[in-house]
Short mmCIF file of C-alpha atoms and ligand atoms in Angstrom, two decimals:
data_model
loop_
_atom_site.label_atom_id
_atom_site.label_comp_id
_atom_site.label_asym_id
_atom_site.label_seq_id
_atom_site.Cartn_x
_atom_site.Cartn_y
_atom_site.Cartn_z
CA MET O 849 15.59 67.66 -15.41
CA SER O 850 13.04 64.96 -14.86
CA LYS O 851 13.84 61.81 -12.97
CA MET O 852 12.76 59.92 -16.03
CA ASN O 853 15.91 61.00 -17.87
CA LYS O 854 17.62 57.91 -19.19
CA ALA O 855 21.28 57.31 -18.46
CA PRO O 856 23.34 58.07 -21.57
CA GLU O 857 23.70 55.09 -23.88
CA ILE O 858 27.09 53.49 -23.64
CA SER O 859 28.88 51.71 -26.47
CA THR O 860 29.41 48.00 -26.60
CA VAL O 861 32.69 46.17 -27.19
CA LYS O 862 32.51 42.56 -28.22
CA VAL O 863 35.37 40.27 -27.18
CA SER O 864 36.52 36.89 -28.50
CA PRO O 865 35.93 33.64 -26.61
CA ARG O 866 39.53 33.86 -25.36
CA GLY O 867 38.97 37.44 -24.11
CA ALA O 868 35.72 36.37 -22.45
CA ALA O 869 37.41 33.39 -20.79
CA ARG O 870 40.07 35.68 -19.42
CA LEU O 871 37.48 37.97 -17.84
CA LYS O 872 35.52 34.99 -16.50
CA ASP O 873 38.76 33.71 -14.94
CA GLY O 874 38.92 36.89 -12.92
CA HIS O 875 41.43 38.92 -14.91
CA VAL O 876 40.40 42.48 -15.73
CA TRP O 877 42.21 43.11 -19.00
CA VAL O 878 41.39 42.18 -22.58
CA TYR O 879 44.07 42.70 -25.19
CA ARG O 880 43.39 44.31 -28.55
CA SER O 881 43.91 40.98 -30.33
CA ASP O 882 40.87 39.64 -28.45
CA ILE O 883 38.53 42.44 -29.47
CA VAL O 884 35.96 41.26 -32.02
CA SER O 885 34.29 44.60 -32.60
CA ALA O 886 34.64 48.08 -31.21
CA ASP O 887 33.33 50.01 -34.20
CA GLY O 888 32.73 53.68 -33.51
CA VAL O 889 33.57 53.34 -29.80
CA PRO O 890 34.99 56.70 -28.65
CA PRO O 891 38.55 56.59 -27.25
CA GLY O 892 38.57 56.43 -23.45
CA SER O 893 34.87 55.77 -23.12
CA LEU O 894 32.95 53.70 -20.63
CA VAL O 895 31.74 50.59 -22.45
CA SER O 896 29.64 47.55 -21.94
CA VAL O 897 31.59 44.34 -22.68
CA THR O 898 29.95 41.31 -24.23
CA ASP O 899 31.14 37.94 -25.44
CA HIS O 900 30.78 37.01 -29.11
CA ARG O 901 27.21 35.86 -28.48
CA GLY O 902 26.23 39.16 -26.93
CA GLN O 903 26.18 38.04 -23.30
CA ILE O 904 27.14 40.97 -21.07
CA LEU O 905 30.36 40.44 -19.09
CA GLY O 906 30.62 43.79 -17.36
CA THR O 907 31.55 47.44 -17.72
CA ALA O 908 34.98 48.59 -18.77
CA LEU O 909 37.14 51.51 -19.76
CA TYR O 910 38.14 51.40 -23.40
CA SER O 911 41.41 52.51 -24.93
CA SER O 912 41.58 52.95 -28.68
CA SER O 913 45.37 52.68 -28.81
CA SER O 914 46.78 50.65 -25.92
CA GLN O 915 47.44 46.94 -26.36
CA ILE O 916 45.25 46.61 -23.28
CA ALA O 917 42.02 47.63 -25.00
CA ILE O 918 39.66 46.81 -22.15
CA ARG O 919 40.08 47.35 -18.42
CA LEU O 920 37.11 46.00 -16.58
CA ILE O 921 35.83 48.21 -13.77
CA SER O 922 32.76 46.26 -12.77
CA ARG O 923 30.99 42.99 -13.51
CA GLU O 924 27.73 44.99 -13.26
CA PRO O 925 26.27 47.79 -15.37
CA VAL O 926 27.50 51.26 -14.35
CA HIS O 927 24.80 53.90 -14.80
CA ASP O 928 26.36 56.89 -13.09
CA PHE O 929 30.09 56.99 -13.77
CA PRO O 930 30.96 60.04 -11.58
CA ALA O 931 29.12 58.49 -8.61
CA PHE O 932 30.91 55.21 -9.30
CA LEU O 933 34.30 56.97 -9.27
CA ARG O 934 33.48 58.74 -6.01
CA GLN O 935 32.48 55.46 -4.40
CA ARG O 936 35.68 53.73 -5.51
CA ILE O 937 37.78 56.58 -4.09
CA ASN O 938 35.99 56.28 -0.78
CA ASP O 939 36.44 52.51 -0.81
CA ALA O 940 40.18 52.91 -1.41
CA ILE O 941 40.48 55.34 1.48
CA ALA O 942 38.46 53.09 3.79
CA TYR O 943 40.48 50.01 2.80
CA ARG O 944 43.67 51.64 4.08
CA GLU O 945 42.31 53.06 7.30
CA PRO O 946 43.02 49.98 9.48
CA PHE O 947 46.73 49.87 8.72
CA ILE O 948 47.84 53.35 7.77
CA GLN O 949 49.53 54.30 10.98
CA ASP O 950 52.71 56.07 11.79
CA THR O 951 52.89 57.59 8.32
CA ASN O 952 51.51 60.53 6.41
CA ALA O 953 52.86 59.21 3.11
CA TYR O 954 51.20 56.28 1.40
CA ARG O 955 49.50 55.18 -1.79
CA VAL O 956 45.85 56.22 -1.68
CA ILE O 957 44.83 54.65 -5.00
CA PHE O 958 46.67 51.88 -6.81
CA SER O 959 45.05 51.56 -10.22
CA GLU O 960 43.52 48.11 -10.89
CA ALA O 961 44.21 46.95 -7.34
CA ASP O 962 41.70 49.60 -6.21
CA PHE O 963 39.44 48.90 -9.18
CA LEU O 964 40.34 52.28 -10.69
CA PRO O 965 42.48 51.24 -13.66
CA GLY O 966 44.86 53.89 -14.88
CA LEU O 967 44.84 56.02 -11.75
CA ILE O 968 47.56 56.28 -9.14
CA VAL O 969 47.32 58.71 -6.24
CA ASP O 970 50.04 59.01 -3.62
CA ARG O 971 49.80 61.14 -0.55
CA TYR O 972 52.88 62.92 0.77
CA ASN O 973 51.65 64.66 3.88
CA ASP O 974 49.69 67.66 2.56
CA ILE O 975 50.46 67.09 -1.14
CA LEU O 976 48.74 64.57 -3.39
CA SER O 977 50.65 63.28 -6.38
CA MET O 978 48.53 61.87 -9.14
CA GLN O 979 49.37 59.79 -12.21
CA ILE O 980 46.91 59.28 -15.03
CA LEU O 981 47.75 56.34 -17.24
CA THR O 982 44.76 55.75 -19.53
CA GLN O 983 42.56 57.63 -21.99
CA ALA O 984 39.51 57.16 -19.79
CA MET O 985 41.07 58.65 -16.67
CA ASP O 986 42.40 61.56 -18.72
CA ALA O 987 38.94 62.79 -19.75
CA GLU O 988 38.28 66.31 -18.43
CA SER O 989 35.05 65.31 -16.69
CA VAL O 990 36.78 62.36 -14.97
CA ARG O 991 39.67 64.56 -13.84
CA GLU O 992 37.19 67.00 -12.35
CA THR O 993 35.34 64.31 -10.43
CA LEU O 994 38.59 62.82 -9.11
CA LEU O 995 39.97 66.15 -7.98
CA THR O 996 36.77 67.23 -6.28
CA GLU O 997 36.36 63.97 -4.40
CA LEU O 998 40.01 63.71 -3.35
CA ALA O 999 39.99 67.31 -2.13
CA GLU O 1000 36.82 66.74 -0.15
CA LYS O 1001 38.03 63.55 1.51
CA LEU O 1002 41.75 64.19 2.05
CA HIS O 1003 41.96 68.02 2.21
CA PRO O 1004 45.38 68.33 0.58
CA ASP O 1005 47.10 71.73 0.31
CA SER O 1006 47.82 70.92 -3.31
CA VAL O 1007 47.52 68.26 -5.98
CA VAL O 1008 50.33 67.67 -8.44
CA GLU O 1009 50.17 65.61 -11.60
CA ARG O 1010 53.21 63.56 -12.57
CA VAL O 1011 53.14 62.87 -16.29
CA ASP O 1012 54.81 59.89 -17.92
CA PRO O 1013 55.29 61.15 -21.50
CA ARG O 1014 55.73 57.61 -22.85
CA VAL O 1015 52.41 56.48 -21.43
CA ARG O 1016 50.65 59.48 -22.99
CA GLN O 1017 52.24 58.62 -26.30
CA LEU O 1018 51.12 54.99 -26.08
CA GLU O 1019 47.61 56.12 -25.18
CA GLU O 1020 47.69 58.66 -28.03
CA LEU O 1021 46.96 61.47 -25.64
CA PRO O 1022 48.22 65.00 -26.34
CA PRO O 1023 51.49 65.83 -24.58
CA ARG O 1024 51.11 67.45 -21.19
CA ALA O 1025 53.57 68.75 -18.63
CA SER O 1026 53.82 67.64 -15.01
CA GLY O 1027 52.58 70.36 -12.70
CA LEU O 1028 50.11 71.63 -10.16
CA LEU O 1029 46.43 70.81 -10.64
CA GLN O 1030 45.28 72.47 -7.44
CA GLY O 1031 46.88 74.71 -4.84
CA GLU O 1032 50.41 76.09 -4.91
CA LYS O 1033 52.55 73.97 -2.67
CA THR O 1034 55.09 71.73 -4.42
CA SER O 1035 57.36 70.72 -1.56
CA THR O 1036 56.82 69.43 1.93
CA ILE O 1037 58.20 67.12 4.60
CA PHE O 1038 56.57 63.75 5.11
CA SER O 1039 57.19 61.13 7.73
CA MET O 1040 56.98 57.37 7.94
CA ASN O 1041 57.91 55.10 10.86
CA GLY O 1042 59.12 58.20 12.69
CA VAL O 1043 61.63 59.10 9.95
CA GLN O 1044 61.30 62.40 8.10
CA PHE O 1045 61.82 62.98 4.40
CA ASN O 1046 62.06 66.05 2.20
CA PHE O 1047 59.66 65.90 -0.69
CA ASP O 1048 59.66 67.87 -3.91
CA ALA O 1049 56.56 66.94 -5.88
CA LEU O 1050 58.02 67.84 -9.25
CA GLN O 1051 61.38 66.10 -8.86
CA GLY O 1052 62.57 62.57 -8.32
CA GLN O 1053 61.59 59.13 -9.54
CA LYS O 1054 58.15 57.52 -9.52
CA THR O 1055 55.84 60.01 -7.78
CA GLY O 1056 58.80 61.19 -5.70
CA ALA O 1057 59.58 58.32 -3.35
CA PHE O 1058 59.38 54.55 -3.06
CA LEU O 1059 56.34 54.29 -0.84
CA ASP O 1060 56.04 50.56 -1.59
CA GLN O 1061 59.08 49.96 0.66
CA ARG O 1062 57.61 51.69 3.71
CA GLU O 1063 56.90 48.54 5.70
CA ASN O 1064 60.10 46.89 4.49
CA TYR O 1065 62.12 49.80 5.92
CA ALA O 1066 60.65 49.13 9.36
CA ALA O 1067 61.14 45.37 8.99
CA ALA O 1068 64.78 45.76 7.92
CA ALA O 1069 65.46 48.08 10.83
CA GLN O 1070 64.42 45.35 13.28
CA TYR O 1071 67.36 43.14 12.30
CA ALA O 1072 69.95 45.70 11.27
CA HIS O 1073 73.12 46.00 13.31
CA GLY O 1074 76.80 46.93 13.15
CA GLU O 1075 78.20 48.40 9.98
CA ALA O 1076 75.56 48.80 7.28
CA LEU O 1077 75.67 49.37 3.54
CA ASP O 1078 72.55 50.57 1.67
CA VAL O 1079 73.14 49.90 -2.03
CA PHE O 1080 70.89 51.78 -4.50
CA CYS O 1081 69.92 54.08 -1.64
CA TYR O 1082 68.11 56.86 -3.61
CA HIS O 1083 66.91 59.35 -0.95
CA GLY O 1084 68.16 57.11 1.85
CA GLY O 1085 64.94 55.28 2.73
CA PHE O 1086 66.65 52.19 4.10
CA ALA O 1087 69.79 53.97 5.33
CA LEU O 1088 67.79 56.41 7.47
CA HIS O 1089 65.78 53.59 9.01
CA LEU O 1090 68.90 51.53 9.75
CA ALA O 1091 70.85 54.42 11.26
CA PRO O 1092 69.40 54.27 14.82
CA ARG O 1093 70.39 50.59 15.04
CA CYS O 1094 73.79 50.61 13.39
CA SER O 1095 77.23 51.88 14.34
CA HIS O 1096 77.88 53.22 10.86
CA VAL O 1097 75.75 53.50 7.71
CA THR O 1098 76.94 54.04 4.15
CA GLY O 1099 74.53 54.71 1.27
CA VAL O 1100 75.49 54.17 -2.37
CA ASP O 1101 73.76 55.46 -5.49
CA SER O 1102 74.84 56.50 -8.97
CA SER O 1103 72.61 59.58 -8.95
CA ARG O 1104 74.08 62.72 -7.47
CA PRO O 1105 70.74 64.56 -7.24
CA ALA O 1106 69.33 61.58 -5.31
CA LEU O 1107 72.27 61.64 -2.90
CA GLU O 1108 71.87 65.38 -2.35
CA VAL O 1109 68.33 64.78 -1.12
CA ALA O 1110 69.56 61.79 0.91
CA ASP O 1111 72.07 64.06 2.63
CA GLN O 1112 69.39 66.65 3.39
CA ASN O 1113 67.25 63.85 4.81
CA ALA O 1114 70.10 62.75 7.06
CA SER O 1115 70.40 66.30 8.43
CA LEU O 1116 66.65 66.50 8.90
CA ASN O 1117 66.82 63.40 11.11
CA HIS O 1118 70.11 64.36 12.81
CA ARG O 1119 71.84 61.29 11.43
CA ASP O 1120 75.40 60.95 10.32
CA ILE O 1121 75.42 58.83 7.17
CA GLU O 1122 78.17 58.51 4.58
CA TRP O 1123 76.96 58.84 0.97
CA ILE O 1124 78.97 57.51 -1.96
CA GLU O 1125 78.25 58.33 -5.58
CA ALA O 1126 79.22 55.22 -7.54
CA SER O 1127 78.04 52.44 -9.76
CA ALA O 1128 76.91 49.70 -7.39
CA PHE O 1129 78.42 46.96 -9.53
CA ASP O 1130 81.86 48.58 -9.60
CA LEU O 1131 81.80 49.51 -5.95
CA LEU O 1132 80.75 46.05 -4.75
CA LYS O 1133 83.43 44.47 -6.93
CA ASP O 1134 86.12 46.77 -5.49
CA TYR O 1135 84.92 46.30 -1.92
CA ALA O 1136 84.70 42.53 -2.27
CA HIS O 1137 88.25 42.41 -3.64
CA SER O 1138 89.62 44.61 -0.90
CA GLY O 1139 87.99 42.41 1.75
CA GLN O 1140 85.60 45.04 3.08
CA GLN O 1141 83.03 43.57 5.48
CA TYR O 1142 79.61 44.57 6.75
CA ASP O 1143 77.00 43.36 9.21
CA THR O 1144 73.98 44.56 7.26
CA ILE O 1145 73.64 45.02 3.50
CA VAL O 1146 70.57 46.29 1.63
CA LEU O 1147 70.24 45.74 -2.13
CA ASP O 1148 67.35 47.59 -3.77
CA PRO O 1149 68.26 47.94 -7.45
CA PRO O 1150 66.03 49.40 -10.18
CA ALA O 1151 63.96 46.88 -12.18
CA PHE O 1152 66.51 44.95 -14.24
CA ALA O 1153 63.86 43.03 -16.21
CA LYS O 1154 61.63 45.62 -17.85
CA THR O 1155 60.39 42.96 -20.30
CA LYS O 1156 60.38 39.16 -20.37
CA ARG O 1157 63.23 39.23 -22.87
CA ASP O 1158 65.52 40.89 -20.30
CA LEU O 1159 64.97 38.09 -17.81
CA ASP O 1160 68.24 36.18 -18.27
CA ALA O 1161 70.39 39.28 -18.13
CA ALA O 1162 68.38 40.51 -15.15
CA MET O 1163 68.90 37.27 -13.23
CA ARG O 1164 72.65 37.48 -13.87
CA GLY O 1165 72.61 41.06 -12.54
CA TYR O 1166 70.72 40.08 -9.39
CA LYS O 1167 73.01 37.14 -8.83
CA GLU O 1168 76.17 39.16 -9.18
CA LEU O 1169 74.96 41.73 -6.67
CA ASN O 1170 73.74 39.18 -4.16
CA LEU O 1171 76.82 37.00 -4.48
CA ARG O 1172 79.10 39.92 -3.77
CA ALA O 1173 76.99 41.10 -0.86
CA LEU O 1174 76.92 37.61 0.66
CA LYS O 1175 80.70 37.37 0.47
CA MET O 1176 81.02 40.68 2.31
CA LEU O 1177 78.70 39.87 5.20
CA ARG O 1178 80.19 38.87 8.53
CA PRO O 1179 78.76 35.75 10.19
CA GLY O 1180 75.35 36.62 11.64
CA GLY O 1181 75.06 39.39 9.08
CA VAL O 1182 71.75 40.47 7.60
CA LEU O 1183 70.97 40.69 3.90
CA VAL O 1184 67.95 42.72 2.82
CA THR O 1185 67.56 42.07 -0.88
CA CYS O 1186 64.84 43.38 -3.18
CA SER O 1187 63.62 43.13 -6.75
CA CYS O 1188 60.93 45.31 -8.24
CA SER O 1189 60.89 43.51 -11.62
CA TYR O 1190 57.45 42.10 -12.24
CA HIS O 1191 58.93 39.51 -14.63
CA VAL O 1192 61.08 38.06 -11.85
CA SER O 1193 58.77 35.87 -9.78
CA GLN O 1194 59.27 35.31 -6.08
CA ASN O 1195 60.39 31.76 -6.89
CA ASP O 1196 62.92 32.95 -9.49
CA PHE O 1197 64.25 35.40 -6.96
CA LEU O 1198 64.59 32.84 -4.16
CA GLU O 1199 66.25 30.38 -6.53
CA MET O 1200 68.75 33.02 -7.61
CA LEU O 1201 69.47 33.75 -3.95
CA ALA O 1202 69.98 30.06 -3.14
CA ASP O 1203 72.36 29.84 -6.06
CA ALA O 1204 74.29 32.89 -4.93
CA ALA O 1205 74.52 31.50 -1.39
CA LYS O 1206 75.85 28.21 -2.74
CA ASP O 1207 78.50 29.97 -4.82
CA ALA O 1208 79.47 32.16 -1.88
CA HIS O 1209 79.71 29.07 0.37
CA ARG O 1210 77.36 30.67 2.87
CA SER O 1211 74.16 29.39 4.48
CA LEU O 1212 71.21 31.69 4.36
CA ARG O 1213 68.31 31.59 6.77
CA LEU O 1214 65.20 33.31 5.47
CA THR O 1215 63.89 35.58 8.17
CA GLU O 1216 61.16 37.28 6.15
CA VAL O 1217 59.87 37.05 2.59
CA ARG O 1218 57.97 40.25 1.96
CA GLY O 1219 56.24 42.23 -0.76
CA ALA O 1220 55.05 45.80 -1.17
CA ALA O 1221 53.46 47.69 1.71
CA ARG O 1222 49.79 47.01 2.31
CA ASP O 1223 48.73 50.28 0.70
CA HIS O 1224 49.96 48.69 -2.59
CA PRO O 1225 47.60 45.70 -2.55
CA LEU O 1226 48.08 42.80 -4.91
CA LEU O 1227 45.00 41.83 -6.89
CA LEU O 1228 45.31 38.04 -6.97
CA ASN O 1229 43.75 37.61 -10.39
CA LEU O 1230 45.96 40.33 -11.80
CA PRO O 1231 49.49 39.07 -11.14
CA GLU O 1232 50.78 42.25 -12.80
CA SER O 1233 49.80 44.18 -9.65
CA GLY O 1234 52.43 42.32 -7.59
CA TYR O 1235 56.01 43.13 -8.44
CA LEU O 1236 58.09 43.88 -5.33
CA LYS O 1237 60.02 41.18 -3.53
CA CYS O 1238 61.97 41.94 -0.36
CA VAL O 1239 63.81 39.10 1.33
CA ILE O 1240 65.44 39.50 4.71
CA ALA O 1241 67.93 36.73 5.45
CA THR O 1242 70.64 35.97 7.97
CA VAL O 1243 74.00 34.66 6.84
CA THR O 1244 76.04 32.10 8.75
N1 SAH E 1593 66.19 51.98 -2.02
C1 SAH E 1593 65.55 53.15 -2.57
C2 SAH E 1593 65.01 52.96 -3.95
C3 SAH E 1593 66.02 52.54 -4.96
S1 SAH E 1593 65.53 52.88 -6.60
C4 SAH E 1593 64.44 53.60 -1.62
O1 SAH E 1593 64.03 52.83 -0.77
O2 SAH E 1593 63.97 54.73 -1.77
C5 SAH E 1593 66.95 52.49 -7.47
C6 SAH E 1593 68.08 53.45 -7.32
O3 SAH E 1593 69.19 52.88 -7.98
C7 SAH E 1593 67.89 54.82 -7.93
O4 SAH E 1593 68.11 55.80 -6.95
C8 SAH E 1593 68.98 54.92 -9.02
O5 SAH E 1593 69.57 56.20 -9.07
C9 SAH E 1593 69.98 53.92 -8.55
N2 SAH E 1593 70.82 53.27 -9.56
C10 SAH E 1593 70.46 52.82 -10.79
N3 SAH E 1593 71.48 52.17 -11.37
C11 SAH E 1593 72.52 52.21 -10.49
C12 SAH E 1593 73.85 51.70 -10.49
N4 SAH E 1593 74.32 51.00 -11.53
N5 SAH E 1593 74.62 51.91 -9.40
C13 SAH E 1593 74.16 52.59 -8.34
N6 SAH E 1593 72.89 53.09 -8.29
C14 SAH E 1593 72.09 52.91 -9.34
#
């Protein structure tokens, strides 16, 4: 082929003044209601975005079905999409190099926050777990580029895809099963902060673990002491980190399969931890009534506010949990309390905590107000990329 070959023409999507203002303000999404014209634009294609006057605003990935019609990938023209993808993967890897220490499990690519909207890649030692969340990232040619580059740079034994059927439905993509994309290995052992975890790439929640809590585990362990209770413990992430510092650790979760893995993890690390299968709300209520006390309590519930409409109920849920925990903490006790609901802001969360402390007649000193681990960066102009709050406080 001659060098004179022109890059393939890409379609243009015109956005309303409101959509344009949003992009100019630094956000990277334009909703369908702000699309002026996208006639004949193929689903999942790379597009040039213009305002209603035709001024070019950047290059984006287009979805024909999602409410988020446009996800900007660059403010510049993109002529060679595969080369662009390879560069972004390398940038994401390089970004993490300075602080990825003491772990072989971390998020390699975090969608918009790594300027690769719709792509999540987590590394669990020698297995990569990948989630594809948009039409554009699902294209066969894009998948091929991603897999080739990730294999070349990270040398995994295998790559597994975790499919969210609801996302595929929303994106009007054909159904697809979770499974291996490369290699044969589906289970391994990974380690973070010197703690080891069993990993089964085709089981469990999210891509298999809550990697966003990695740095919070280590932070919590610094202050943990005495008798500890890890509520919503899943595979024991907090419990296992607290164990070396505490005289006794109990983990609580309503999921038996999660507790089975937690127990295997305890054996793997030669730790003696008590696991209780129960509803956290019922258990905390019973324990509070029976006067049970602890020196360290971790609360890491699932997202209570999945949408804005759930916010009031969610805040009541958070308050109930925190109030009960505060009542059960001995003086000098440590509360590690988290929320992964995007709709609950850090301020909302701190206000709820202040309220709970007031009702429990306890004073709380904030030791640390934290977010997700640094491999889950928050894109400032995309508040949606920040969701995890983790507060460590001391009770008097
Ligand atoms: N702390 C964990 C992550 C917790 S995710 C970690 O660091 O890995 C939330 C957990 O809450 C899930 O394991 C889920 O099974 C559990 N869960 C959900 N509702 C619950 C309830 N009502 N009572 C107890 N556990 C619950």
